[in-house]
GROMACS .gro file of C-alpha atoms in nm:
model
  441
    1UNK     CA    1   5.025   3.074  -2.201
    2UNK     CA    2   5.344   2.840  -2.130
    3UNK     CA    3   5.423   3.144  -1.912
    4UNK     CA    4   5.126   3.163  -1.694
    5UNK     CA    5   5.135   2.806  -1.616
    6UNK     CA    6   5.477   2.831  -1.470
    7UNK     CA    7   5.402   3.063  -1.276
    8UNK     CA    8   5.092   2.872  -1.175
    9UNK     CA    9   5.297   2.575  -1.094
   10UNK     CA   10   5.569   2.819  -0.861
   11UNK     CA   11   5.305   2.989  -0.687
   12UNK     CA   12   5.137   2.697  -0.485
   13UNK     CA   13   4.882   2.941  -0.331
   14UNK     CA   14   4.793   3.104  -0.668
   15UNK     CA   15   4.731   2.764  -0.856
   16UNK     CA   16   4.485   2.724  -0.487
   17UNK     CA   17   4.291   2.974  -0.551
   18UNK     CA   18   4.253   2.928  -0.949
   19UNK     CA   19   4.097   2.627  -0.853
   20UNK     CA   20   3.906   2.692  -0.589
   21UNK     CA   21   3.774   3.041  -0.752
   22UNK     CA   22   3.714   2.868  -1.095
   23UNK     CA   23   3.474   2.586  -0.917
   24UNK     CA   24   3.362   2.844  -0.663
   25UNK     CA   25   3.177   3.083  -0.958
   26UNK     CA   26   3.110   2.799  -1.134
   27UNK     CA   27   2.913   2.607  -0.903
   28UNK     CA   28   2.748   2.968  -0.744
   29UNK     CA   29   2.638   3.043  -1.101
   30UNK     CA   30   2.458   2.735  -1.130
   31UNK     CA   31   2.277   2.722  -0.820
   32UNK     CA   32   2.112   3.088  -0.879
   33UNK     CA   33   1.994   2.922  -1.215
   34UNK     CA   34   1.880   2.650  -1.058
   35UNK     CA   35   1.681   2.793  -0.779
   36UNK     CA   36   1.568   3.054  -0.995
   37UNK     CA   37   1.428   2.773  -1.232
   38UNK     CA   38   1.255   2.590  -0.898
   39UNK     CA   39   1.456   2.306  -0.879
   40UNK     CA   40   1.343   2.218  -0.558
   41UNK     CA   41   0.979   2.186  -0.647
   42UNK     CA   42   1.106   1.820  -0.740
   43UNK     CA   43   1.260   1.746  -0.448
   44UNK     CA   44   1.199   1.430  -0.235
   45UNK     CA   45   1.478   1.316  -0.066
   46UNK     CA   46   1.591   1.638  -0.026
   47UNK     CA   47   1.246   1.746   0.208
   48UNK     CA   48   1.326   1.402   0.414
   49UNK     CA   49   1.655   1.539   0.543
   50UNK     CA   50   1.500   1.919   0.565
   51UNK     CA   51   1.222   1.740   0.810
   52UNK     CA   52   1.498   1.569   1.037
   53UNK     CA   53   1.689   1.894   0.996
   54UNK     CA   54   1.389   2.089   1.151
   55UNK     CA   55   1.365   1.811   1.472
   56UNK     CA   56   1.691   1.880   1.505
   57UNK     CA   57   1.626   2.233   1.538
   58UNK     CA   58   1.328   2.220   1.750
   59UNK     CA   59   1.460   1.982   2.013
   60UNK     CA   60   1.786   2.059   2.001
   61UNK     CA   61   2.098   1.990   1.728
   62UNK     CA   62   2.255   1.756   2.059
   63UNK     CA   63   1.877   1.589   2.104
   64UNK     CA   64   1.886   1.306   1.903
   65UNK     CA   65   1.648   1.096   2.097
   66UNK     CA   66   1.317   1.131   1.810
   67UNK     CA   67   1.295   0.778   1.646
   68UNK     CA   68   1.278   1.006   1.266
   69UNK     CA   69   1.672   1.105   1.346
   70UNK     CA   70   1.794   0.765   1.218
   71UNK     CA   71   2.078   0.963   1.066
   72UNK     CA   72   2.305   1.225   1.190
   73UNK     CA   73   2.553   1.365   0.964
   74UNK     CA   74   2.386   1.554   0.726
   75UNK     CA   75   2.049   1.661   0.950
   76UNK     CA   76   2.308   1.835   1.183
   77UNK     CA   77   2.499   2.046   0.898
   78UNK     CA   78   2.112   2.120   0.768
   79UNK     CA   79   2.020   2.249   1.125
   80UNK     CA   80   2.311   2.428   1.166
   81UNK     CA   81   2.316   2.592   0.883
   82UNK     CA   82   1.927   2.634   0.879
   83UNK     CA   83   2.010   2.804   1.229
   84UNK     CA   84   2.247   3.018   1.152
   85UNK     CA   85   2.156   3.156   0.767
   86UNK     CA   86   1.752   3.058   0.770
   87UNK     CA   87   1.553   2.794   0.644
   88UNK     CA   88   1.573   2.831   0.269
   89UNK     CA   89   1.726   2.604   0.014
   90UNK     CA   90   1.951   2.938  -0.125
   91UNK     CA   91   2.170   2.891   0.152
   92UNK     CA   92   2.256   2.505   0.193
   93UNK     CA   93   2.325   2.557  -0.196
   94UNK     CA   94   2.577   2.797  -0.146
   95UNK     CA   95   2.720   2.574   0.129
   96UNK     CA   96   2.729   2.329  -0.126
   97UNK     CA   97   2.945   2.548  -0.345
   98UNK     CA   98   3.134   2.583  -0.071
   99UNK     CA   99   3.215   2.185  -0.029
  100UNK     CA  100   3.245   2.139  -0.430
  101UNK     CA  101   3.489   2.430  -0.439
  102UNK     CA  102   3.690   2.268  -0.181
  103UNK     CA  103   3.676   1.902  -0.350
  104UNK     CA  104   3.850   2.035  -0.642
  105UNK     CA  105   4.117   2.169  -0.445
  106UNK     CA  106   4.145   1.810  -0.301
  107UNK     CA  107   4.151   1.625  -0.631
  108UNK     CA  108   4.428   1.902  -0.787
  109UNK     CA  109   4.669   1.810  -0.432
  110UNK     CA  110   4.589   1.431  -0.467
  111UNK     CA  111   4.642   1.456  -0.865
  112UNK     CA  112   4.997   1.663  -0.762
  113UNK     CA  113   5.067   1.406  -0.484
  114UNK     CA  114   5.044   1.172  -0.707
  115UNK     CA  115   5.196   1.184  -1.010
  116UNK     CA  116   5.259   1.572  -1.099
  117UNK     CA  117   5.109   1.935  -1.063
  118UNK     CA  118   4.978   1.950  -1.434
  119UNK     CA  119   4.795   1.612  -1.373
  120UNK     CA  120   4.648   1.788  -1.048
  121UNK     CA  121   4.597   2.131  -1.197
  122UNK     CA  122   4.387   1.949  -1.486
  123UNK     CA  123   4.212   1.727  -1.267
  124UNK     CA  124   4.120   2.004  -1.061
  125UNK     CA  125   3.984   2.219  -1.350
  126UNK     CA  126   3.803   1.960  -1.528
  127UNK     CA  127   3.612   1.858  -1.173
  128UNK     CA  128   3.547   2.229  -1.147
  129UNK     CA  129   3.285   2.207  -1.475
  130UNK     CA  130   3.244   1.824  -1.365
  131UNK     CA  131   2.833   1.758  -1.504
  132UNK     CA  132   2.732   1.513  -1.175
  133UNK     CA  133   2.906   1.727  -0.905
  134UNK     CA  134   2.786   1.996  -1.026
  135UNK     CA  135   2.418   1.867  -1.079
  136UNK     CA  136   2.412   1.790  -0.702
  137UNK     CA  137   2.548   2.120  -0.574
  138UNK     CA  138   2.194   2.238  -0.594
  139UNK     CA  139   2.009   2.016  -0.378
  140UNK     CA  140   2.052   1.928  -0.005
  141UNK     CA  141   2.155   1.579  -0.048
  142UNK     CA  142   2.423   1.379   0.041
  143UNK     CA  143   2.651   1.342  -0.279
  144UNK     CA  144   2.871   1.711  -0.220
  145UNK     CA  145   2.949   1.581   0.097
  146UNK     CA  146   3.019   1.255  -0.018
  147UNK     CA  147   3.261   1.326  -0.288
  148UNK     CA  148   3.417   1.600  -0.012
  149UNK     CA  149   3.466   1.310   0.212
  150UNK     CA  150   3.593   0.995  -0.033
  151UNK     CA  151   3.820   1.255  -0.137
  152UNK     CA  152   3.971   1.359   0.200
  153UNK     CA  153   4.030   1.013   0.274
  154UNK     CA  154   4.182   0.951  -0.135
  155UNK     CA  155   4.417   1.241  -0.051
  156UNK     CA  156   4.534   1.094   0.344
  157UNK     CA  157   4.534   0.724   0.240
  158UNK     CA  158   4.749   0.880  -0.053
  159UNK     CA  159   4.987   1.069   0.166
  160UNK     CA  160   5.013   0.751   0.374
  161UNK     CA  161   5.146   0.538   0.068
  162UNK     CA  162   5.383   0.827  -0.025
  163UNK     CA  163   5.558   0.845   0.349
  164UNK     CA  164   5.838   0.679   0.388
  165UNK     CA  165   5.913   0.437   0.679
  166UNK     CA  166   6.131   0.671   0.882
  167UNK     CA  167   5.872   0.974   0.862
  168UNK     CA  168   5.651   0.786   1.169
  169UNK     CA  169   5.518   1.099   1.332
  170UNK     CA  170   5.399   1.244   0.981
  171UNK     CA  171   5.226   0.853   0.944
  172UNK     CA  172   5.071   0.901   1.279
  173UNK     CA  173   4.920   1.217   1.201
  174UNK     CA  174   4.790   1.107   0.845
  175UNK     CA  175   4.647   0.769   1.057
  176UNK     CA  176   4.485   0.997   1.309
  177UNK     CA  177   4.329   1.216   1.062
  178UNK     CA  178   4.209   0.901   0.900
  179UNK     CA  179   4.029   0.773   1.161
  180UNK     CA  180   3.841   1.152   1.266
  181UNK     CA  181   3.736   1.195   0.890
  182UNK     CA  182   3.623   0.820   0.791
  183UNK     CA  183   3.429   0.812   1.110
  184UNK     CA  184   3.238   1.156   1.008
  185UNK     CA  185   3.219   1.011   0.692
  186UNK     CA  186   2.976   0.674   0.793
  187UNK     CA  187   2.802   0.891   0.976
  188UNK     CA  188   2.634   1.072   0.653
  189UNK     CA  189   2.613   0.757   0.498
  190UNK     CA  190   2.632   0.424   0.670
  191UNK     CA  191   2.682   0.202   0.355
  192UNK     CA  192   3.110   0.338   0.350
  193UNK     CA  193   3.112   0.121   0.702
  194UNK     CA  194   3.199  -0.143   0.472
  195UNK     CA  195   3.557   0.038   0.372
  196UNK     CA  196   3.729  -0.040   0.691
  197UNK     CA  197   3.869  -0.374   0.568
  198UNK     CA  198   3.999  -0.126   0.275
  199UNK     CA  199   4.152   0.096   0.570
  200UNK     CA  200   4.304  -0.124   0.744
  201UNK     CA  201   4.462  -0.282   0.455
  202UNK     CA  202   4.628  -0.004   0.372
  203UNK     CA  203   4.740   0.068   0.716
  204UNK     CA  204   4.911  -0.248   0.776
  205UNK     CA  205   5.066  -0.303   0.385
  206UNK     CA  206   5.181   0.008   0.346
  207UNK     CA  207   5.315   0.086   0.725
  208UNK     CA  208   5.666  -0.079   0.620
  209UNK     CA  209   5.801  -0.461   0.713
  210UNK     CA  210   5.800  -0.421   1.126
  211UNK     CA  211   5.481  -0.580   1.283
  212UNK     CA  212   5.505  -0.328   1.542
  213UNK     CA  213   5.472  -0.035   1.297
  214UNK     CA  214   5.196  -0.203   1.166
  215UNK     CA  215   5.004  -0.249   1.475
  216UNK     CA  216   5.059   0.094   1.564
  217UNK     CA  217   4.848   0.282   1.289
  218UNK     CA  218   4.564  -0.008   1.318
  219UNK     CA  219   4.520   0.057   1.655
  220UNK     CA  220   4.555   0.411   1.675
  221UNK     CA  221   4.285   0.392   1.402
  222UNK     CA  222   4.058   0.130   1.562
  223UNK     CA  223   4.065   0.376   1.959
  224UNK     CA  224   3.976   0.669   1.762
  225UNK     CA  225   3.690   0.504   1.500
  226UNK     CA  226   3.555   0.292   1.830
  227UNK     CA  227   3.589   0.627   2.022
  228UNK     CA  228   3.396   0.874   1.779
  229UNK     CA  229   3.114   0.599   1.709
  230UNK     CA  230   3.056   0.525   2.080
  231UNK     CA  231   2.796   0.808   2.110
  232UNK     CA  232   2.580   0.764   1.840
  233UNK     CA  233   2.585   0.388   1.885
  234UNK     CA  234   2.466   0.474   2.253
  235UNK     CA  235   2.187   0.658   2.129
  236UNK     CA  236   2.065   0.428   1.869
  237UNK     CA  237   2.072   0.131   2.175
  238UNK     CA  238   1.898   0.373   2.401
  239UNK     CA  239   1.633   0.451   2.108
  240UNK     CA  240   1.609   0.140   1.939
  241UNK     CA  241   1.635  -0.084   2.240
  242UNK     CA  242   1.918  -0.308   2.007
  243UNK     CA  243   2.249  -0.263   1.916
  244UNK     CA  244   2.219  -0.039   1.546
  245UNK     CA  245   2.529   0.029   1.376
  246UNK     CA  246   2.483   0.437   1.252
  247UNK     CA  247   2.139   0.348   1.093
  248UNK     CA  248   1.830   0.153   1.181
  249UNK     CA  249   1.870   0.116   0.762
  250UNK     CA  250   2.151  -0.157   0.851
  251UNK     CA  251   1.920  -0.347   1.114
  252UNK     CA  252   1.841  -0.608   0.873
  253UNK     CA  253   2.211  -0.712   0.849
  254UNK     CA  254   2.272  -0.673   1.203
  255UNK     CA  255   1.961  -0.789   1.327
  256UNK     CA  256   2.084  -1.126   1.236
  257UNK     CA  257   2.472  -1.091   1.384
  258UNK     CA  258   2.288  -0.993   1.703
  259UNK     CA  259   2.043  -1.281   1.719
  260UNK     CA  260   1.761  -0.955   1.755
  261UNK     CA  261   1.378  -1.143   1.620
  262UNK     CA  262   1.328  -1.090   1.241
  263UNK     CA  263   1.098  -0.832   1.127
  264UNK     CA  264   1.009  -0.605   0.801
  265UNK     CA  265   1.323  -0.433   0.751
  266UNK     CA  266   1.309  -0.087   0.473
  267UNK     CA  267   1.545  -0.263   0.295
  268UNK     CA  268   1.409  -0.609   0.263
  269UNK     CA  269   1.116  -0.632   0.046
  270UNK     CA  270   1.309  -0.423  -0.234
  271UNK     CA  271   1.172  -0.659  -0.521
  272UNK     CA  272   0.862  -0.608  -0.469
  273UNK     CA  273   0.865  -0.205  -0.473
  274UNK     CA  274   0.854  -0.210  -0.850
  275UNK     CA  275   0.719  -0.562  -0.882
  276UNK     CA  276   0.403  -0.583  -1.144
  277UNK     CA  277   0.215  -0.942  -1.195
  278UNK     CA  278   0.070  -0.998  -1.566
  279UNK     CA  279  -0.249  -0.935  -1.469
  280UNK     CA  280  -0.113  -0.585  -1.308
  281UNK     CA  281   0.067  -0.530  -1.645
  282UNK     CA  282  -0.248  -0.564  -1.817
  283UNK     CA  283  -0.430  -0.323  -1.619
  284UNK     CA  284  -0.157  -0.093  -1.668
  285UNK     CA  285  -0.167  -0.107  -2.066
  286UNK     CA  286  -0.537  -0.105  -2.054
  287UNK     CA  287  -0.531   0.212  -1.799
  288UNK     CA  288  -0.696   0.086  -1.539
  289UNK     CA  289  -0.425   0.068  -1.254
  290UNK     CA  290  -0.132   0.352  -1.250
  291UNK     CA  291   0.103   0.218  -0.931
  292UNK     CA  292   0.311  -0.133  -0.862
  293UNK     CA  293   0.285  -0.396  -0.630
  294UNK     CA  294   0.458  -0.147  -0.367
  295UNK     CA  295   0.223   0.132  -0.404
  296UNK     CA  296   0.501   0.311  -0.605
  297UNK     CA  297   0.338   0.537  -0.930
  298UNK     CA  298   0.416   0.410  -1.260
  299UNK     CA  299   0.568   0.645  -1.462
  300UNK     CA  300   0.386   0.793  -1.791
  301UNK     CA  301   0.719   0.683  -1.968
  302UNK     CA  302   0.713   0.348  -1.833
  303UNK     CA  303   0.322   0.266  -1.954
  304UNK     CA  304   0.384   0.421  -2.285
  305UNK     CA  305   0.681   0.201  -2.304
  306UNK     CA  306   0.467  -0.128  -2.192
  307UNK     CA  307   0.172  -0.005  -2.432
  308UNK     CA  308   0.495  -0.068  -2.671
  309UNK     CA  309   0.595  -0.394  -2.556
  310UNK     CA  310   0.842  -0.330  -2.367
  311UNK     CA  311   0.750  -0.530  -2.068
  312UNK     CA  312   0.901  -0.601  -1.733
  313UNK     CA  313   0.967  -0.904  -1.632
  314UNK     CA  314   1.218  -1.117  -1.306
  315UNK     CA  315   1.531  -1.119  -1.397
  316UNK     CA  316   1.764  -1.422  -1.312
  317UNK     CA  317   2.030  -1.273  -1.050
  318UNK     CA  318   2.345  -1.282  -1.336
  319UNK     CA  319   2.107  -1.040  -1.519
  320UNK     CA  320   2.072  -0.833  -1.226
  321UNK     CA  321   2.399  -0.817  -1.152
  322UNK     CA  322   2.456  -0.680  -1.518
  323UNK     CA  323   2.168  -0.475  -1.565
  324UNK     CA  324   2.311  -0.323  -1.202
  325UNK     CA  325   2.647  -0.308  -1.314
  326UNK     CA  326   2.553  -0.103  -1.659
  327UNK     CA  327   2.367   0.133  -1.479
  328UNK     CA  328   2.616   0.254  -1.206
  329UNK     CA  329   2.925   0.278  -1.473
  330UNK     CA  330   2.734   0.421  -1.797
  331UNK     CA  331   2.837   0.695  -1.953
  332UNK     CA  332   2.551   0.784  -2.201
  333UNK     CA  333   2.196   0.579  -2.241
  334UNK     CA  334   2.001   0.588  -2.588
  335UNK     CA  335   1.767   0.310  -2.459
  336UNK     CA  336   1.483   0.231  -2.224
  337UNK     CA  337   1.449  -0.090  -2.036
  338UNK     CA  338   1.432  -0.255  -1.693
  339UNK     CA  339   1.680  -0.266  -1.386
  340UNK     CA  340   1.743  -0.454  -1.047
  341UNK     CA  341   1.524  -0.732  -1.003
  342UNK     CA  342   1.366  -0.645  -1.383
  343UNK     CA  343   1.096  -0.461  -1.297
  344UNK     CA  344   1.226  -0.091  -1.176
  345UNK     CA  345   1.176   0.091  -1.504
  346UNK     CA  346   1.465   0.313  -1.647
  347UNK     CA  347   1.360   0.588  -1.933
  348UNK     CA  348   1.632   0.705  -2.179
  349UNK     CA  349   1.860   0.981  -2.127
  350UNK     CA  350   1.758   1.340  -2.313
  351UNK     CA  351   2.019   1.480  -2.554
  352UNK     CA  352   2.104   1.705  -2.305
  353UNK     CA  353   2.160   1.435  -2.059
  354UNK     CA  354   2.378   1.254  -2.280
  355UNK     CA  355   2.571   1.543  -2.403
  356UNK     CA  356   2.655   1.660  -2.032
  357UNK     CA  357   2.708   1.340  -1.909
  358UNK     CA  358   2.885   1.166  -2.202
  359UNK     CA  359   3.097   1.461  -2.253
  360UNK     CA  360   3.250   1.541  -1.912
  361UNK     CA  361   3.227   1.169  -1.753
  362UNK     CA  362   3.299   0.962  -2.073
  363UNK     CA  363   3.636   1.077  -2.169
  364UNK     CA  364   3.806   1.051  -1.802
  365UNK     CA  365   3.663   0.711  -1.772
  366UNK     CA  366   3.774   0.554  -2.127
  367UNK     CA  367   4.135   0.781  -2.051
  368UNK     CA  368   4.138   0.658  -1.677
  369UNK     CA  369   4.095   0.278  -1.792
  370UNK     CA  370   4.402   0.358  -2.030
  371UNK     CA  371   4.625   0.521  -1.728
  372UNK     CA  372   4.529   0.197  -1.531
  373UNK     CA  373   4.690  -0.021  -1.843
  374UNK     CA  374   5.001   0.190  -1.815
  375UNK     CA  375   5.037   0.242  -1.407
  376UNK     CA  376   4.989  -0.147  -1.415
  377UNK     CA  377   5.264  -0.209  -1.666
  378UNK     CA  378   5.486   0.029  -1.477
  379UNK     CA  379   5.396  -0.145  -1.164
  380UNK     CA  380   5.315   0.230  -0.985
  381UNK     CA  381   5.122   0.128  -0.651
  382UNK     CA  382   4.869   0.363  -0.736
  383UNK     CA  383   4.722   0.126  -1.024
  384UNK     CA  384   4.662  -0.120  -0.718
  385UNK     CA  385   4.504   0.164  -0.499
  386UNK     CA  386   4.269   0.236  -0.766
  387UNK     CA  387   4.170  -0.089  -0.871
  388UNK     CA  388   4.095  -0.185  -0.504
  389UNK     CA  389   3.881   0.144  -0.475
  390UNK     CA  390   3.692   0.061  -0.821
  391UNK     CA  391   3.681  -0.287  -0.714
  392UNK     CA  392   3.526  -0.282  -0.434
  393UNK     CA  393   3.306   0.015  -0.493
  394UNK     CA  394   3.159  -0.237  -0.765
  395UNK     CA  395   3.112  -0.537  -0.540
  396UNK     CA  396   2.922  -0.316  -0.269
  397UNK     CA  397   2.688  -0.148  -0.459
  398UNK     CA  398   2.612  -0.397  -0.771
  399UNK     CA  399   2.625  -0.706  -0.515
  400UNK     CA  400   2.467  -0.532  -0.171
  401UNK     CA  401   2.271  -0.232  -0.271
  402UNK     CA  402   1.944  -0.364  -0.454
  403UNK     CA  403   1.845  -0.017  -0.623
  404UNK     CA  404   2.206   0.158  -0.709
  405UNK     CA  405   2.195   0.452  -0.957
  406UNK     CA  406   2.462   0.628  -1.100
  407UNK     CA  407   2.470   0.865  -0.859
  408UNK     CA  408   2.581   0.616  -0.557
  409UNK     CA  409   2.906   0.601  -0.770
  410UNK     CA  410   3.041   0.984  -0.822
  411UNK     CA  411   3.251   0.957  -0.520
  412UNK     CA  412   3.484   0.790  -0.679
  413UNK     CA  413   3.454   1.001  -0.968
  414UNK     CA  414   3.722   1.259  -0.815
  415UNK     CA  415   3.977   0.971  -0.869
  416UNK     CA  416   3.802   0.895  -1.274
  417UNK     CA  417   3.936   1.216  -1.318
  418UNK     CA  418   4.262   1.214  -1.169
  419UNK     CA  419   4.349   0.908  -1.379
  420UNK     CA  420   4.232   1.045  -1.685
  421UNK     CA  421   4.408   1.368  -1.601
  422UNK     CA  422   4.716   1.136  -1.605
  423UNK     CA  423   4.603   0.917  -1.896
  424UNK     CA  424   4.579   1.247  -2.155
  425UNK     CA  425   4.924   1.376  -2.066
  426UNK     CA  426   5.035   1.017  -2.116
  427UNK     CA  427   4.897   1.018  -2.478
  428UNK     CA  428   4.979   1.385  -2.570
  429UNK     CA  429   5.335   1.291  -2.435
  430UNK     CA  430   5.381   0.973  -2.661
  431UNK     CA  431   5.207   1.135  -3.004
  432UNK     CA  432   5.477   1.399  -2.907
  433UNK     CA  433   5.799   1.164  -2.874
  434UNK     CA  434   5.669   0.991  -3.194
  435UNK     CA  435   5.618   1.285  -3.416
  436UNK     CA  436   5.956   1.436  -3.290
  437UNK     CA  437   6.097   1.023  -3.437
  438UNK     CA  438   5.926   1.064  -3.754
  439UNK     CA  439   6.088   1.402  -3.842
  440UNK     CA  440   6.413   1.320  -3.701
  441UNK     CA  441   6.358   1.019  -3.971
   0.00000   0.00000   0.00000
């Protein structure tokens, strides 16, 4: 065994395409099962981006003048792909493989990068049989591509702290790289607009001590982000009659910068979605009324639940907060309650749920939380990246986002696992060194 991973570790390529291979299969198995099982006969998001996918291919992947485009990113890999392969769900799985396949490869060169290649090649396994990337290979949604892309920029920003101040041309490339992926990036999902100040913080600390080196890689960022938005930016002014930053999702932030008149945004009447009035609880219990304020059904769990007494109820914005903040970071659930503003209902996990969950996501994240506790008392500047990345991940979604699930965290989870990764070898190397004391005493 010792054997075989030495060679792994000399043969760069080989340990590649272990990786990729192992989470190739993996995630190929999976999607047969799933689509065999009819998977997508639950799908609702997923037929939203299939219908923009489908204007897309009608009027043209370059037409994006139809009001229903207000995204870009992932309509145009649905249309192409749709174009090229057919329009079944079989083959944007497979695709999906594809991009999981590659994300492992990403978190084994960012856990080598890092610290070292058995961190990496661990990290890289472990993602390969990861529960909630591999729960979303089979479904045209976002998440593949968003763990693909927080990982590409992980790995660059990564490469970027590890360059040393003479190595300019190598920082240039990394910053230029940067900038093309991040911008690619917002466009599948506008709410990572809100990483630039991360970017450019990391740009200017980590560019050296001269304030010309560190306006070089901001602005050589900033021409190339300002350059790749300019077109879609155009067409949401030429559609929307306003300036729109990526979505018409944002408007109600914007909206306001810009001085445009206030009106109903999609975002801005999020409490009452879910909202239910005593009186409305009461017809619930007593079967008489089955949807909430917002015309959204009420789940057979959730009226069973209120038949119990479990009623919702406005929470104060400290118990938001929390109730938000348990949600996005839990690892297993054995109880039902409320979330968000106290009145979006949220059912216990199954046994299977918790199992899957609790058994691939719960030990990286109790072992990453150790690794921070020893990068931080070894003062490695990767306890700082991380910390920022958690941090702020946190603020935006618990703080800004008014219905985050779980899900809206995995992209981060690539680095969960490279710090736990780092966090087991950690322990397995101190139990070592201590047993080896005790028998030498």
């Amino acid at each position: 065994m010792n054997s075989i991973l030495s060679g792994l570790e000399k043969n760069e390529r080989l340990s590649l395409l272990v990786i990729f291979l192992t989470a190739f299969l993996i995630r190929l198995v999976f999607v047969i099962y799933a689509d065999s099982s009819g998977v997508s006969e639950g799908f609702v998001d997923d037929l939203a981006y299939m219908k923009k996918a489908e204007i897309l291919l009608e009027e043209g992947l370059f037409n994006w003048q139809n009001e229903k485009i207000n995204m870009i990113g992932l309509p145009f890999v649905m249309a192409l792909t749709m174009g090229i392969f057919g329009k079944h769900w079989m083959a944007l799985f497979i695709l999906n493989s594809f991009v999981g396949a590659f994300t492992s490869v990403l978190i084994y060169k960012t856990g080598k990068l890092v610290f070292s290649w058995k961190v990496g090649f661990a990290a890289g396994l472990w993602s390969s049989i990861y529960i909630l990337f591999l729960k979303y290979t089979a479904t045209s949604g976002k998440e593949p591509w968003m763990v693909l892309f927080f990982m590409l920029i992980l790995y660059l920003a990564a490469a970027f702290l590890k360059a040393g101040e003479t190595e300019k041309k190598k920082k240039i490339k990394l910053t230029v790289l940067t900038g093309i992926i991040y911008t690619i990036f917002i466009h599948f999902d506008e709410r990572y607009f809100s990483y630039i100040p991360l970017i450019l913080l990391l740009l200017i600390f980590a560019s050296g001590s001269s304030v010309k080196e560190k306006l070089r890689y901001t602005v050589i960022f900033g021409i190339i982000f300002l350059a790749l938005m300019a077109p879609w930016l155009i067409r949401n002014y030429q559609v929307h009659d306003k300036i729109v930053i990526l979505s018409d999702r944002t408007a109600h932030l914007t909206d306001k910068i810009f001085g445009y008149k206030k009106k109903n945004y999609t975002l801005g009447n999020v409490e009452n979605m879910w909202h239910l009035s005593p009186a409305q609880v009461d017809s619930v219990i007593n079967g008489e009324k089955f949807e909430t304020a917002g015309g959204i059904p009420i789940d057979a769990k959730q009226i069973e639940a209120m038949k119990r007494g479990n009623i919702p109820e406005k929470f104060s914005r400290l118990e938001r907060y929390f109730s938000t903040f348990v949600v996005f970071w839990k690892p297993i659930d054995f109880y039902e309650g409320y979330s968000t503003y106290g009145y979006r209902f949220d059912g216990r996990w199954s046994v299977k749920h918790n199992l899957s969950v609790g058994l691939t996501y719960g030990p990286v994240l109790l072992l990453s939380i150790f690794a921070l506790i020893i990068l931080f008392r070894k003062k490695h500047y990767f306890a700082y990246f991380a910390l920022a990345i958690f941090g702020w991940h946190t603020i935006i979604h618990v703080l800004f986002i008014p219905f985050a699930r779980n899900r809206y965290r995995i992209p981060v989870d690539g680095l969960i696992i490279i710090l736990g990764m780092y966090g087991l070898f950690y322990l397995i190397d101190y139990l070592r060194r201590e047993r080896k004391a005790a028998l030498k005493a």
